[in-house]
Amino acid sequence: DELRHKYPNTYSYFKLYRKELNDRMDSRKKISELDRPWFSLNRPGLFRMKDEIKIMTPCVTHKNNFSLDEENHLWVVGTNYGIFLKNPNYKLILGILNSSLIEFYLKNKAPVKAGGFYQYMGNILKDIPIKLPSTAQEKEIEGKIIDTVDEILALAKKGGGQIKIKDEFNKLIKQSLATKLIKSPLIEKISISSDKISELRKDKNKLFINLTDFIEVKDDIVIAYLRKFLRINELEDENTDIQKIFRELPIPISKKDIEIILEQCKEIEREVDTTPSKITKLEEKLNKMVIQLYQMEQYEELISNFVKDSENAR
């Protein structure tokens, strides 16, 4: 009645598909067999959970992948679990959950699936032993754990892999004085008749994008730029409307701007390349602090070897 009176158009539309809605499957049974209204949502979860800070984890995983959702982007549903805290100290708990100690605990409790994956079920997650600092020494460790988690989160956000490189590279182009390739004073000729980029090959002052099609340039730096643009924007093997791609491809007007962009791009790539190793070192530091917090130093080697072996078994 509420649906029909408050949202008559939606109700009328739903009614057109009443049979299909009744025949939807949930846990191998139709909605009609589950004694639920034909218009009901499938496992909607609690909507309020989307708008709360939470720690998320996949149910099936090869390692601890707990992540912090501070901006309410993620949805708790199906095999994506959310952890909501009464204590607002999310970063301490995040650090503990992602430590080798808790990974050791979970992998000794969780069922092993195909391919070396583990099933972190809700009844296992809820029993994770959490050590809340009480002494002055423990609170000092807590502060160091939170600082380390902050560093890891900042690096992860800053790194961003290929997406980060792509975004930053294209941002540099937008910030420069750029034009379309067909209007660039640095281009002699664009000869494209086919519809596929199959290779990027330099021949004198030409960049071939397949056996016959090429862009002829006035300076080698332009070829370096075009190669970089196509690689970063994942257009190397493109086979749809490449004539449009090259007509609209943005390029800085001056050779000097191109040189600056390519040099800055190198710095971004170097930074991204070193991010994983920096995060690994911080994670190792975090593992030691959590083990110290739990006073499990005598088992540190056992825990470390177990976690490494479980990773190598995949």
Short mmCIF file of C-alpha atoms in Angstrom, two decimals:
data_model
loop_
_atom_site.label_atom_id
_atom_site.label_comp_id
_atom_site.label_asym_id
_atom_site.label_seq_id
_atom_site.Cartn_x
_atom_site.Cartn_y
_atom_site.Cartn_z
CA ASP A 1 0.00 0.00 0.00
CA GLU A 2 2.81 2.39 0.87
CA LEU A 3 4.59 1.72 -2.43
CA ARG A 4 1.37 2.09 -4.43
CA HIS A 5 0.35 5.39 -2.80
CA LYS A 6 3.72 7.10 -2.41
CA TYR A 7 5.25 5.98 -5.71
CA PRO A 8 2.38 5.15 -8.09
CA ASN A 9 4.49 5.28 -11.28
CA THR A 10 7.11 2.94 -9.84
CA TYR A 11 4.40 0.61 -8.60
CA SER A 12 2.72 0.55 -12.03
CA TYR A 13 6.06 -0.22 -13.68
CA PHE A 14 6.83 -3.02 -11.20
CA LYS A 15 3.42 -4.56 -11.81
CA LEU A 16 4.27 -5.02 -15.49
CA TYR A 17 7.04 -7.39 -14.40
CA ARG A 18 5.38 -9.04 -11.42
CA LYS A 19 5.94 -12.55 -12.76
CA GLU A 20 9.62 -11.92 -13.50
CA LEU A 21 10.13 -10.38 -10.05
CA ASN A 22 8.44 -13.34 -8.37
CA ASP A 23 10.64 -15.76 -10.34
CA ARG A 24 13.92 -14.20 -9.16
CA MET A 25 16.21 -16.69 -7.42
CA ASP A 26 17.71 -16.31 -3.96
CA SER A 27 19.61 -19.26 -2.46
CA ARG A 28 18.26 -21.55 -5.21
CA LYS A 29 14.65 -20.65 -4.44
CA LYS A 30 12.26 -18.25 -6.10
CA ILE A 31 11.09 -15.15 -4.24
CA SER A 32 7.55 -16.56 -4.38
CA GLU A 33 8.74 -19.76 -2.67
CA LEU A 34 10.41 -17.81 0.13
CA ASP A 35 7.12 -16.19 1.18
CA ARG A 36 8.48 -12.71 0.46
CA PRO A 37 6.70 -9.85 -1.34
CA TRP A 38 7.19 -9.98 -5.09
CA PHE A 39 8.59 -6.42 -5.08
CA SER A 40 11.07 -6.96 -2.21
CA LEU A 41 14.80 -6.34 -2.57
CA ASN A 42 17.24 -9.26 -2.66
CA ARG A 43 19.36 -9.17 0.50
CA PRO A 44 19.44 -5.39 0.76
CA GLY A 45 21.62 -5.36 3.88
CA LEU A 46 21.40 -2.35 6.18
CA PHE A 47 21.40 0.85 4.16
CA ARG A 48 22.77 2.87 7.07
CA MET A 49 25.98 0.83 6.89
CA LYS A 50 27.00 2.50 3.64
CA ASP A 51 27.11 5.88 5.34
CA GLU A 52 29.36 4.82 8.21
CA ILE A 53 33.13 4.50 8.54
CA LYS A 54 34.01 0.82 8.38
CA ILE A 55 36.77 -1.68 7.84
CA MET A 56 36.05 -3.88 4.82
CA THR A 57 37.34 -7.30 3.86
CA PRO A 58 36.55 -9.84 1.15
CA CYS A 59 35.35 -13.18 2.45
CA VAL A 60 37.54 -15.25 0.09
CA THR A 61 41.14 -14.03 -0.02
CA HIS A 62 44.74 -15.26 -0.20
CA LYS A 63 45.92 -12.86 2.52
CA ASN A 64 44.62 -10.27 4.97
CA ASN A 65 43.14 -7.47 2.85
CA PHE A 66 41.40 -5.32 5.43
CA SER A 67 40.81 -1.79 4.13
CA LEU A 68 39.46 1.40 5.67
CA ASP A 69 36.43 3.02 4.06
CA GLU A 70 36.40 6.54 5.50
CA GLU A 71 34.48 8.12 2.61
CA ASN A 72 31.53 5.71 2.50
CA HIS A 73 32.31 4.32 -0.95
CA LEU A 74 31.87 0.64 -0.16
CA TRP A 75 28.79 -1.51 0.35
CA VAL A 76 28.46 -4.35 2.84
CA VAL A 77 26.76 -7.18 0.98
CA GLY A 78 27.22 -10.84 0.08
CA THR A 79 30.86 -11.79 0.55
CA ASN A 80 32.09 -8.27 1.29
CA TYR A 81 32.13 -7.93 5.06
CA GLY A 82 32.13 -4.72 7.07
CA ILE A 83 33.48 -4.20 10.59
CA PHE A 84 31.94 -1.34 12.56
CA LEU A 85 33.63 -0.23 15.76
CA LYS A 86 32.24 1.18 19.01
CA ASN A 87 35.76 2.43 19.67
CA PRO A 88 36.58 5.04 16.99
CA ASN A 89 40.24 3.97 16.84
CA TYR A 90 39.91 2.48 13.36
CA LYS A 91 43.55 2.83 12.38
CA LEU A 92 44.81 0.85 15.37
CA ILE A 93 42.36 -1.96 14.59
CA LEU A 94 43.21 -1.79 10.87
CA GLY A 95 46.89 -2.18 11.70
CA ILE A 96 46.22 -5.14 13.98
CA LEU A 97 43.94 -6.87 11.46
CA ASN A 98 46.47 -6.55 8.63
CA SER A 99 49.36 -7.82 10.75
CA SER A 100 51.11 -11.17 10.23
CA LEU A 101 49.95 -12.20 13.72
CA ILE A 102 46.24 -11.96 12.85
CA GLU A 103 46.87 -13.47 9.41
CA PHE A 104 48.50 -16.42 11.22
CA TYR A 105 45.43 -16.65 13.49
CA LEU A 106 42.87 -16.46 10.66
CA LYS A 107 44.64 -18.90 8.35
CA ASN A 108 44.72 -21.47 11.13
CA LYS A 109 40.95 -21.05 11.59
CA ALA A 110 39.57 -20.47 8.10
CA PRO A 111 38.69 -23.20 5.56
CA VAL A 112 41.16 -23.47 2.66
CA LYS A 113 39.65 -23.07 -0.81
CA ALA A 114 40.99 -23.92 -4.28
CA GLY A 115 44.07 -22.03 -5.45
CA GLY A 116 45.39 -21.35 -1.96
CA PHE A 117 42.57 -19.01 -0.96
CA TYR A 118 41.01 -18.86 2.52
CA GLN A 119 37.39 -18.26 3.46
CA TYR A 120 37.21 -15.64 6.20
CA MET A 121 33.67 -16.31 7.38
CA GLY A 122 31.79 -14.03 9.76
CA ASN A 123 31.83 -16.47 12.67
CA ILE A 124 35.66 -16.59 12.42
CA LEU A 125 36.12 -12.84 12.03
CA LYS A 126 34.03 -12.02 15.09
CA ASP A 127 36.34 -14.08 17.32
CA ILE A 128 39.59 -12.34 16.30
CA PRO A 129 41.38 -11.52 19.58
CA ILE A 130 41.92 -7.75 19.74
CA LYS A 131 44.44 -6.37 22.19
CA LEU A 132 43.47 -2.87 23.34
CA PRO A 133 46.40 -1.03 24.94
CA SER A 134 46.09 -0.33 28.65
CA THR A 135 49.60 0.32 30.01
CA ALA A 136 51.77 3.32 29.17
CA GLN A 137 54.13 1.07 27.17
CA GLU A 138 51.25 -0.44 25.19
CA LYS A 139 49.85 3.01 24.45
CA GLU A 140 53.24 4.06 23.15
CA ILE A 141 53.17 1.06 20.77
CA GLU A 142 49.62 2.02 19.80
CA GLY A 143 50.79 5.47 18.71
CA LYS A 144 53.56 3.96 16.58
CA ILE A 145 51.10 1.51 14.96
CA ILE A 146 48.73 4.35 14.04
CA ASP A 147 51.60 6.44 12.63
CA THR A 148 52.74 3.48 10.51
CA VAL A 149 49.21 2.82 9.25
CA ASP A 150 48.96 6.50 8.27
CA GLU A 151 52.21 6.21 6.32
CA ILE A 152 51.01 3.07 4.50
CA LEU A 153 47.65 4.64 3.62
CA ALA A 154 49.36 7.80 2.35
CA LEU A 155 51.75 5.79 0.19
CA ALA A 156 48.96 3.59 -1.17
CA LYS A 157 46.92 6.65 -2.11
CA LYS A 158 49.95 8.43 -3.52
CA GLY A 159 51.23 5.43 -5.48
CA GLY A 160 48.17 4.25 -7.33
CA GLY A 161 50.13 2.21 -9.89
CA GLN A 162 49.37 2.73 -13.57
CA ILE A 163 46.18 4.65 -12.82
CA LYS A 164 48.22 7.19 -10.87
CA ILE A 165 50.75 7.53 -13.72
CA LYS A 166 47.98 7.94 -16.28
CA ASP A 167 46.12 10.58 -14.23
CA GLU A 168 49.24 12.59 -13.47
CA PHE A 169 50.56 12.40 -17.05
CA ASN A 170 47.27 13.59 -18.55
CA LYS A 171 47.04 16.32 -15.91
CA LEU A 172 50.48 17.61 -16.95
CA ILE A 173 49.30 17.80 -20.57
CA LYS A 174 46.18 19.76 -19.59
CA GLN A 175 48.29 22.20 -17.59
CA SER A 176 50.50 22.89 -20.60
CA LEU A 177 49.58 24.92 -23.66
CA ALA A 178 48.40 22.05 -25.87
CA THR A 179 46.66 21.57 -29.19
CA LYS A 180 45.31 18.65 -31.21
CA LEU A 181 47.86 16.54 -33.06
CA ILE A 182 46.49 17.51 -36.49
CA LYS A 183 47.07 21.19 -35.67
CA SER A 184 50.51 20.80 -34.09
CA PRO A 185 53.40 22.74 -35.67
CA LEU A 186 55.65 19.82 -34.66
CA ILE A 187 53.90 17.39 -37.03
CA GLU A 188 54.83 17.10 -40.70
CA LYS A 189 52.28 14.53 -41.79
CA ILE A 190 49.66 12.09 -40.46
CA SER A 191 49.04 9.13 -42.75
CA ILE A 192 46.46 6.74 -41.29
CA SER A 193 44.13 4.63 -43.40
CA SER A 194 43.62 1.44 -41.38
CA ASP A 195 41.85 0.91 -38.06
CA LYS A 196 44.43 -0.79 -35.84
CA ILE A 197 47.49 0.10 -33.77
CA SER A 198 49.54 -3.09 -33.96
CA GLU A 199 53.06 -1.82 -33.28
CA LEU A 200 54.97 1.31 -32.39
CA ARG A 201 58.12 1.49 -34.52
CA LYS A 202 60.45 4.42 -35.12
CA ASP A 203 61.97 4.81 -38.59
CA LYS A 204 63.98 8.02 -38.95
CA ASN A 205 61.52 10.85 -38.34
CA LYS A 206 58.41 8.66 -38.56
CA LEU A 207 56.48 6.74 -35.90
CA PHE A 208 54.76 3.74 -37.49
CA ILE A 209 51.69 2.45 -35.67
CA ASN A 210 51.34 -0.61 -37.91
CA LEU A 211 53.00 -1.79 -41.13
CA THR A 212 51.81 1.15 -43.24
CA ASP A 213 50.38 3.96 -41.12
CA PHE A 214 52.65 6.59 -39.63
CA ILE A 215 53.03 10.04 -38.10
CA GLU A 216 55.90 12.08 -39.52
CA VAL A 217 57.42 14.57 -37.06
CA LYS A 218 59.92 17.42 -36.98
CA ASP A 219 61.77 16.23 -33.86
CA ASP A 220 62.51 12.90 -32.17
CA ILE A 221 61.14 14.19 -28.87
CA VAL A 222 57.66 14.13 -30.45
CA ILE A 223 58.00 10.40 -31.19
CA ALA A 224 59.01 9.81 -27.56
CA TYR A 225 55.94 11.78 -26.45
CA LEU A 226 53.55 9.90 -28.74
CA ARG A 227 54.90 6.53 -27.60
CA LYS A 228 54.51 7.58 -23.96
CA PHE A 229 50.98 8.90 -24.51
CA LEU A 230 49.81 5.74 -26.30
CA ARG A 231 51.40 3.41 -23.73
CA ILE A 232 50.18 5.23 -20.62
CA ASN A 233 46.64 5.62 -22.00
CA GLU A 234 46.64 1.91 -23.01
CA LEU A 235 46.09 2.61 -26.70
CA GLU A 236 48.97 0.48 -28.03
CA ASP A 237 46.68 -2.30 -29.27
CA GLU A 238 43.63 -0.17 -29.98
CA ASN A 239 41.58 -1.21 -32.99
CA THR A 240 38.58 1.13 -32.91
CA ASP A 241 38.48 4.48 -34.69
CA ILE A 242 42.21 5.17 -34.45
CA GLN A 243 41.88 7.99 -36.97
CA LYS A 244 39.79 9.85 -34.39
CA ILE A 245 42.33 9.03 -31.67
CA PHE A 246 45.13 10.65 -33.63
CA ARG A 247 43.03 13.59 -34.81
CA GLU A 248 42.16 14.52 -31.22
CA LEU A 249 45.33 13.39 -29.45
CA PRO A 250 46.55 16.33 -27.32
CA ILE A 251 50.15 17.51 -27.64
CA PRO A 252 51.97 20.52 -26.13
CA ILE A 253 52.68 23.20 -28.70
CA SER A 254 56.34 23.68 -27.80
CA LYS A 255 59.15 21.15 -27.82
CA LYS A 256 60.31 22.52 -24.44
CA ASP A 257 56.95 21.72 -22.82
CA ILE A 258 57.14 18.16 -24.16
CA GLU A 259 60.62 17.73 -22.66
CA ILE A 260 59.39 19.00 -19.28
CA ILE A 261 56.36 16.68 -19.30
CA LEU A 262 58.42 13.62 -20.18
CA GLU A 263 60.95 14.41 -17.45
CA GLN A 264 58.20 14.92 -14.86
CA CYS A 265 56.57 11.68 -15.99
CA LYS A 266 59.85 9.85 -15.34
CA GLU A 267 59.81 11.15 -11.76
CA ILE A 268 56.21 9.98 -11.28
CA GLU A 269 57.07 6.53 -12.65
CA ARG A 270 60.13 6.26 -10.39
CA GLU A 271 58.02 7.19 -7.38
CA VAL A 272 55.32 4.64 -8.25
CA ASP A 273 57.93 1.94 -8.86
CA THR A 274 59.39 2.40 -5.37
CA THR A 275 56.04 2.58 -3.57
CA PRO A 276 55.47 -1.20 -3.19
CA SER A 277 58.90 -1.73 -1.60
CA LYS A 278 58.32 1.21 0.77
CA ILE A 279 54.95 -0.25 1.79
CA THR A 280 56.51 -3.70 2.31
CA LYS A 281 59.10 -2.25 4.70
CA LEU A 282 56.40 -0.42 6.65
CA GLU A 283 54.31 -3.61 6.83
CA GLU A 284 57.28 -5.48 8.27
CA LYS A 285 57.67 -2.73 10.87
CA LEU A 286 53.94 -2.95 11.64
CA ASN A 287 54.12 -6.74 12.11
CA LYS A 288 56.87 -6.36 14.71
CA MET A 289 54.92 -3.73 16.65
CA VAL A 290 51.71 -5.80 16.74
CA ILE A 291 53.62 -8.88 17.89
CA GLN A 292 55.23 -6.71 20.57
CA LEU A 293 51.81 -5.38 21.62
CA TYR A 294 50.52 -8.95 22.03
CA GLN A 295 53.78 -9.99 23.77
CA MET A 296 54.33 -12.80 21.24
CA GLU A 297 57.97 -12.09 20.41
CA GLN A 298 59.04 -15.70 21.00
CA TYR A 299 56.73 -16.81 18.14
CA GLU A 300 57.74 -14.09 15.67
CA GLU A 301 59.83 -16.37 13.44
CA LEU A 302 57.16 -19.10 13.45
CA ILE A 303 54.46 -16.57 12.47
CA SER A 304 56.60 -14.99 9.75
CA ASN A 305 57.55 -18.35 8.20
CA PHE A 306 53.96 -19.58 8.25
CA VAL A 307 52.62 -16.47 6.49
CA LYS A 308 55.39 -16.63 3.85
CA ASP A 309 54.76 -20.34 3.24
CA SER A 310 51.01 -19.75 2.84
CA GLU A 311 51.77 -17.07 0.22
CA ASN A 312 54.24 -19.27 -1.66
CA ALA A 313 51.76 -22.17 -1.69
CA ARG A 314 49.47 -20.32 -4.11
#
